[in-house]
PDB file of C-alpha atoms in Angstrom:
ATOM      1  CA  GLU H  21     -37.832  22.392   3.738  1.00 91.00           C
ATOM      2  CA  GLU H  22     -36.147  19.093   2.961  1.00 92.00           C
ATOM      3  CA  TRP H  23     -33.392  19.803   5.500  1.00 82.00           C
ATOM      4  CA  VAL H  24     -35.964  20.707   8.185  1.00 88.00           C
ATOM      5  CA  ARG H  25     -37.889  17.483   7.470  1.00 90.00           C
ATOM      6  CA  LYS H  26     -34.730  15.365   7.737  1.00 85.00           C
ATOM      7  CA  ARG H  27     -33.568  17.216  10.853  1.00 79.00           C
ATOM      8  CA  ARG H  28     -36.918  16.666  12.614  1.00 84.00           C
ATOM      9  CA  ALA H  29     -36.871  12.955  11.732  1.00 85.00           C
ATOM     10  CA  TRP H  30     -33.303  12.673  13.074  1.00 80.00           C
ATOM     11  CA  HIS H  31     -34.322  14.616  16.212  1.00 78.00           C
ATOM     12  CA  ARG H  32     -37.063  12.057  16.912  1.00 80.00           C
ATOM     13  CA  ASN H  33     -34.648   9.164  16.423  1.00 81.00           C
ATOM     14  CA  PRO H  34     -30.992  10.283  16.677  1.00 81.00           C
ATOM     15  CA  SER H  35     -28.610   7.798  15.087  1.00 79.00           C
ATOM     16  CA  GLY H  36     -25.150   9.268  15.354  1.00 81.00           C
ATOM     17  CA  PRO H  37     -23.435  12.591  14.837  1.00 90.00           C
ATOM     18  CA  ILE H  38     -24.190  14.968  11.982  1.00 88.00           C
ATOM     19  CA  ARG H  39     -21.524  17.052  10.257  1.00 91.00           C
ATOM     20  CA  GLN H  40     -23.056  20.294   9.130  1.00 89.00           C
ATOM     21  CA  GLY H  41     -21.439  22.893   6.932  1.00 91.00           C
ATOM     22  CA  ARG H  42     -22.524  26.483   7.422  1.00 91.00           C
ATOM     23  CA  ARG H  43     -22.257  29.681   5.472  1.00 90.00           C
ATOM     24  CA  GLY H  44     -18.889  31.295   5.886  1.00 90.00           C
ATOM     25  CA  GLY H  45     -17.074  27.949   5.846  1.00 90.00           C
ATOM     26  CA  GLU H  46     -17.829  26.909   9.429  1.00 95.00           C
ATOM     27  CA  TRP H  47     -18.404  23.242  10.246  1.00 96.00           C
ATOM     28  CA  LEU H  48     -20.292  21.812  13.204  1.00 95.00           C
ATOM     29  CA  LEU H  49     -20.429  18.299  14.608  1.00 95.00           C
ATOM     30  CA  ILE H  50     -23.801  17.774  16.274  1.00 92.00           C
ATOM     31  CA  TYR H  51     -24.499  14.956  18.738  1.00 91.00           C
ATOM     32  CA  GLU H  52     -27.995  14.323  19.997  1.00 89.00           C
ATOM     33  CA  GLN H  53     -29.155  11.821  22.594  1.00 87.00           C
ATOM     34  CA  GLN H  54     -32.677  11.102  23.770  1.00 85.00           C
ATOM     35  CA  LEU H  55     -33.162  11.001  27.520  1.00 86.00           C
ATOM     36  CA  ASP H  56     -35.360   8.592  29.455  1.00 88.00           C
ATOM     37  CA  ASN H  57     -37.725  11.437  30.405  1.00 90.00           C
ATOM     38  CA  GLY H  58     -38.444  12.208  26.709  1.00 81.00           C
ATOM     39  CA  GLY H  59     -36.101  15.170  26.429  1.00 84.00           C
ATOM     40  CA  ASN H  60     -33.012  15.471  24.280  1.00 84.00           C
ATOM     41  CA  VAL H  61     -29.454  16.567  24.965  1.00 89.00           C
ATOM     42  CA  ILE H  62     -27.683  18.233  22.071  1.00 89.00           C
ATOM     43  CA  LEU H  63     -23.927  18.855  21.949  1.00 92.00           C
ATOM     44  CA  ILE H  64     -22.499  21.022  19.201  1.00 94.00           C
ATOM     45  CA  ASN H  65     -18.764  21.134  18.516  1.00 95.00           C
ATOM     46  CA  ASP H  66     -17.124  23.568  16.125  1.00 96.00           C
ATOM     47  CA  ILE H  67     -14.953  21.363  13.872  1.00 97.00           C
ATOM     48  CA  THR H  68     -14.009  24.041  11.354  1.00 96.00           C
ATOM     49  CA  ALA H  69     -10.283  23.672  12.126  1.00 96.00           C
ATOM     50  CA  LEU H  70     -10.525  19.879  11.730  1.00 95.00           C
ATOM     51  CA  LYS H  71     -12.323  20.170   8.373  1.00 95.00           C
ATOM     52  CA  LEU H  72      -9.733  22.696   7.188  1.00 95.00           C
ATOM     53  CA  ALA H  73      -6.907  20.335   8.223  1.00 96.00           C
ATOM     54  CA  GLU H  74      -8.646  17.424   6.429  1.00 95.00           C
ATOM     55  CA  MET H  75      -8.952  19.518   3.274  1.00 94.00           C
ATOM     56  CA  GLN H  76      -5.304  20.614   3.447  1.00 96.00           C
ATOM     57  CA  LEU H  77      -4.180  17.008   3.977  1.00 96.00           C
ATOM     58  CA  ARG H  78      -6.246  15.812   1.004  1.00 96.00           C
ATOM     59  CA  GLU H  79      -4.766  18.574  -1.190  1.00 96.00           C
ATOM     60  CA  SER H  80      -1.247  17.711  -0.013  1.00 95.00           C
ATOM     61  CA  GLU H  81      -1.790  14.007  -0.761  1.00 93.00           C
ATOM     62  CA  GLU H  82      -3.110  14.850  -4.237  1.00 94.00           C
ATOM     63  CA  ARG H  83      -0.103  17.104  -4.884  1.00 92.00           C
ATOM     64  CA  PHE H  84       2.334  14.378  -3.752  1.00 86.00           C
ATOM     65  CA  ARG H  85       0.538  11.814  -5.927  1.00 83.00           C
ATOM     66  CA  ASP H  86       0.806  14.181  -8.913  1.00 86.00           C
ATOM     67  CA  TYR H  87       4.540  14.724  -8.292  1.00 83.00           C
ATOM     68  CA  SER H  88       5.183  10.999  -7.995  1.00 79.00           C
ATOM     69  CA  GLU H  89       3.268  10.212 -11.189  1.00 77.00           C
ATOM     70  CA  ILE H  90       5.024  12.805 -13.363  1.00 80.00           C
ATOM     71  CA  GLY H  91       8.521  12.508 -11.900  1.00 75.00           C
ATOM     72  CA  SER H  92      11.297  10.534 -13.551  1.00 74.00           C
ATOM     73  CA  ASP H  93      11.882   8.489 -10.394  1.00 80.00           C
ATOM     74  CA  LEU H  94       9.839   5.517  -9.292  1.00 82.00           C
ATOM     75  CA  PHE H  95       8.208   5.745  -5.883  1.00 86.00           C
ATOM     76  CA  TRP H  96       7.244   2.746  -3.776  1.00 87.00           C
ATOM     77  CA  GLU H  97       6.364   1.764  -0.243  1.00 92.00           C
ATOM     78  CA  THR H  98       6.594  -1.561   1.594  1.00 94.00           C
ATOM     79  CA  ASP H  99       5.318  -2.984   4.852  1.00 96.00           C
ATOM     80  CA  ALA H 100       7.409  -4.524   7.651  1.00 96.00           C
ATOM     81  CA  LYS H 101       7.669  -7.814   5.712  1.00 94.00           C
ATOM     82  CA  HIS H 102       8.925  -5.958   2.610  1.00 91.00           C
ATOM     83  CA  ARG H 103       5.681  -6.490   0.660  1.00 94.00           C
ATOM     84  CA  PHE H 104       4.745  -3.612  -1.632  1.00 92.00           C
ATOM     85  CA  THR H 105       1.872  -1.499  -0.329  1.00 93.00           C
ATOM     86  CA  ALA H 106       2.121   1.295  -2.927  1.00 88.00           C
ATOM     87  CA  VAL H 107       3.934   1.947  -6.212  1.00 86.00           C
ATOM     88  CA  THR H 108       3.692   4.667  -8.828  1.00 82.00           C
ATOM     89  CA  GLY H 109       2.197   3.869 -12.198  1.00 69.00           C
ATOM     90  CA  ARG H 110       5.544   4.451 -13.938  1.00 72.00           C
ATOM     91  CA  TYR H 111       6.748   1.031 -12.792  1.00 71.00           C
ATOM     92  CA  VAL H 112       5.073  -0.546 -15.797  1.00 69.00           C
ATOM     93  CA  ASP H 113       7.097   1.730 -18.118  1.00 71.00           C
ATOM     94  CA  ILE H 114      10.460   1.100 -16.456  1.00 74.00           C
ATOM     95  CA  ILE H 115      10.184  -2.405 -15.014  1.00 76.00           C
ATOM     96  CA  GLY H 116       7.660  -3.836 -17.464  1.00 76.00           C
ATOM     97  CA  ILE H 117       5.389  -5.134 -14.714  1.00 77.00           C
ATOM     98  CA  PRO H 118       1.947  -3.562 -14.152  1.00 78.00           C
ATOM     99  CA  SER H 119       1.976  -1.593 -10.890  1.00 74.00           C
ATOM    100  CA  ASP H 120      -1.165  -3.291  -9.541  1.00 76.00           C
ATOM    101  CA  THR H 121       0.600  -6.687  -9.583  1.00 83.00           C
ATOM    102  CA  PHE H 122       3.171  -5.370  -7.071  1.00 84.00           C
ATOM    103  CA  ILE H 123       0.758  -4.941  -4.156  1.00 90.00           C
ATOM    104  CA  GLY H 124       1.231  -7.639  -1.523  1.00 94.00           C
ATOM    105  CA  LYS H 125       4.364  -9.045  -3.164  1.00 91.00           C
ATOM    106  CA  THR H 126       8.042  -8.703  -2.286  1.00 88.00           C
ATOM    107  CA  ARG H 127      10.855  -7.755  -4.660  1.00 82.00           C
ATOM    108  CA  GLU H 128      11.962 -11.378  -4.623  1.00 81.00           C
ATOM    109  CA  ASP H 129       8.450 -12.487  -5.661  1.00 84.00           C
ATOM    110  CA  LEU H 130       8.705 -10.163  -8.663  1.00 81.00           C
ATOM    111  CA  GLY H 131      12.280 -10.991  -9.669  1.00 73.00           C
ATOM    112  CA  ILE H 132      13.761  -7.638  -8.686  1.00 76.00           C
ATOM    113  CA  GLY H 133      15.172  -8.619  -5.355  1.00 71.00           C
ATOM    114  CA  VAL H 134      18.940  -9.013  -5.645  1.00 70.00           C
ATOM    115  CA  ASN H 135      21.725  -6.468  -5.742  1.00 66.00           C
ATOM    116  CA  GLU H 136      24.728  -6.438  -8.111  1.00 66.00           C
ATOM    117  CA  GLU H 137      26.456  -9.135  -6.064  1.00 73.00           C
ATOM    118  CA  GLY H 138      23.358 -11.356  -6.193  1.00 71.00           C
ATOM    119  CA  ILE H 139      22.449 -10.747  -2.547  1.00 73.00           C
ATOM    120  CA  PRO H 140      18.682 -10.759  -1.960  1.00 73.00           C
ATOM    121  CA  TRP H 141      17.326  -7.339  -1.020  1.00 72.00           C
ATOM    122  CA  HIS H 142      16.061  -8.406   2.413  1.00 69.00           C
ATOM    123  CA  LEU H 143      19.522  -9.754   3.320  1.00 71.00           C
ATOM    124  CA  THR H 144      21.492  -6.594   2.538  1.00 77.00           C
ATOM    125  CA  ASP H 145      22.957  -5.028   5.669  1.00 82.00           C
ATOM    126  CA  PRO H 146      21.037  -1.725   5.603  1.00 84.00           C
ATOM    127  CA  VAL H 147      17.700  -3.499   5.158  1.00 83.00           C
ATOM    128  CA  LYS H 148      18.432  -6.148   7.815  1.00 85.00           C
ATOM    129  CA  GLN H 149      19.425  -3.344  10.173  1.00 90.00           C
ATOM    130  CA  ARG H 150      16.461  -1.203   9.095  1.00 93.00           C
ATOM    131  CA  ARG H 151      18.661   1.724   8.137  1.00 93.00           C
ATOM    132  CA  PRO H 152      18.342   4.067   5.177  1.00 94.00           C
ATOM    133  CA  VAL H 153      19.397   2.579   1.844  1.00 89.00           C
ATOM    134  CA  ARG H 154      21.516   4.764  -0.440  1.00 90.00           C
ATOM    135  CA  ASN H 155      22.401   4.018  -4.049  1.00 88.00           C
ATOM    136  CA  VAL H 156      21.911   0.245  -3.980  1.00 82.00           C
ATOM    137  CA  VAL H 157      21.907  -1.182  -7.513  1.00 82.00           C
ATOM    138  CA  LEU H 158      19.206  -3.787  -8.133  1.00 79.00           C
ATOM    139  CA  PRO H 159      19.090  -5.674 -11.425  1.00 79.00           C
ATOM    140  CA  THR H 160      15.666  -6.525 -12.789  1.00 76.00           C
ATOM    141  CA  ILE H 161      14.743  -8.867 -15.598  1.00 75.00           C
ATOM    142  CA  LYS H 162      11.672  -7.515 -17.368  1.00 77.00           C
ATOM    143  CA  PRO H 163       9.014  -9.963 -18.579  1.00 76.00           C
ATOM    144  CA  ASP H 164      10.412  -9.623 -22.131  1.00 81.00           C
ATOM    145  CA  GLY H 165      13.829 -10.811 -20.858  1.00 80.00           C
ATOM    146  CA  GLU H 166      15.532  -7.410 -20.974  1.00 82.00           C
ATOM    147  CA  MET H 167      17.825  -6.682 -18.014  1.00 80.00           C
ATOM    148  CA  THR H 168      17.498  -3.270 -16.365  1.00 80.00           C
ATOM    149  CA  TRP H 169      19.563  -1.821 -13.548  1.00 81.00           C
ATOM    150  CA  ASN H 170      17.942   0.475 -11.016  1.00 81.00           C
ATOM    151  CA  ILE H 171      19.494   2.538  -8.248  1.00 85.00           C
ATOM    152  CA  VAL H 172      17.390   2.309  -5.091  1.00 85.00           C
ATOM    153  CA  ASN H 173      17.202   4.748  -2.202  1.00 91.00           C
ATOM    154  CA  ALA H 174      14.924   4.017   0.733  1.00 93.00           C
ATOM    155  CA  LYS H 175      14.060   5.361   4.145  1.00 96.00           C
ATOM    156  CA  PRO H 176      12.784   3.101   6.944  1.00 97.00           C
ATOM    157  CA  ILE H 177       9.514   4.061   8.587  1.00 96.00           C
ATOM    158  CA  PHE H 178       8.880   3.531  12.305  1.00 97.00           C
ATOM    159  CA  ASP H 179       5.690   4.044  14.293  1.00 96.00           C
ATOM    160  CA  SER H 180       5.480   6.176  17.440  1.00 96.00           C
ATOM    161  CA  ASP H 181       6.631   3.168  19.541  1.00 96.00           C
ATOM    162  CA  GLY H 182       9.738   2.692  17.398  1.00 96.00           C
ATOM    163  CA  GLU H 183       8.385  -0.436  15.666  1.00 96.00           C
ATOM    164  CA  PHE H 184       9.568  -0.905  12.097  1.00 96.00           C
ATOM    165  CA  GLN H 185       6.710  -0.410   9.616  1.00 97.00           C
ATOM    166  CA  GLY H 186       8.513  -0.776   6.293  1.00 96.00           C
ATOM    167  CA  TYR H 187      10.304   1.340   3.714  1.00 94.00           C
TER     168      TYR H 187
END
């Protein structure tokens, strides 16, 4: 009864599409538009495949997040200006810096931005050339003063137009 009441109210004053799940796992996207003559036009699209893909993507993202949180490696992502956009929670254990303080900052901002030769991360040849990075050693001084050495591997990300998006 509640659904019928809400549906009738929406029918009198449509305000955008409705996603409706049905028995058997089907999903519909319903558009309704009032016409000038008082009638309504209703379009119904079967979006079951889209909902299934959304669910599979969400499950895949959760699985990847679980792997990255329990793995021994540290996972991170940066934007085109080398600012962190994502890091795994393990950074606080290894680097000594809470992972939420990384977001929006560069390695240089955080004191982890030079390689063994003292060259800033963003000036190393692979990064300048936006190529994959393999086995680059970056020293890091933890907030307690302890020096750690980390081997970094990175893959550049490009959009569909070939524009560099980050690592």
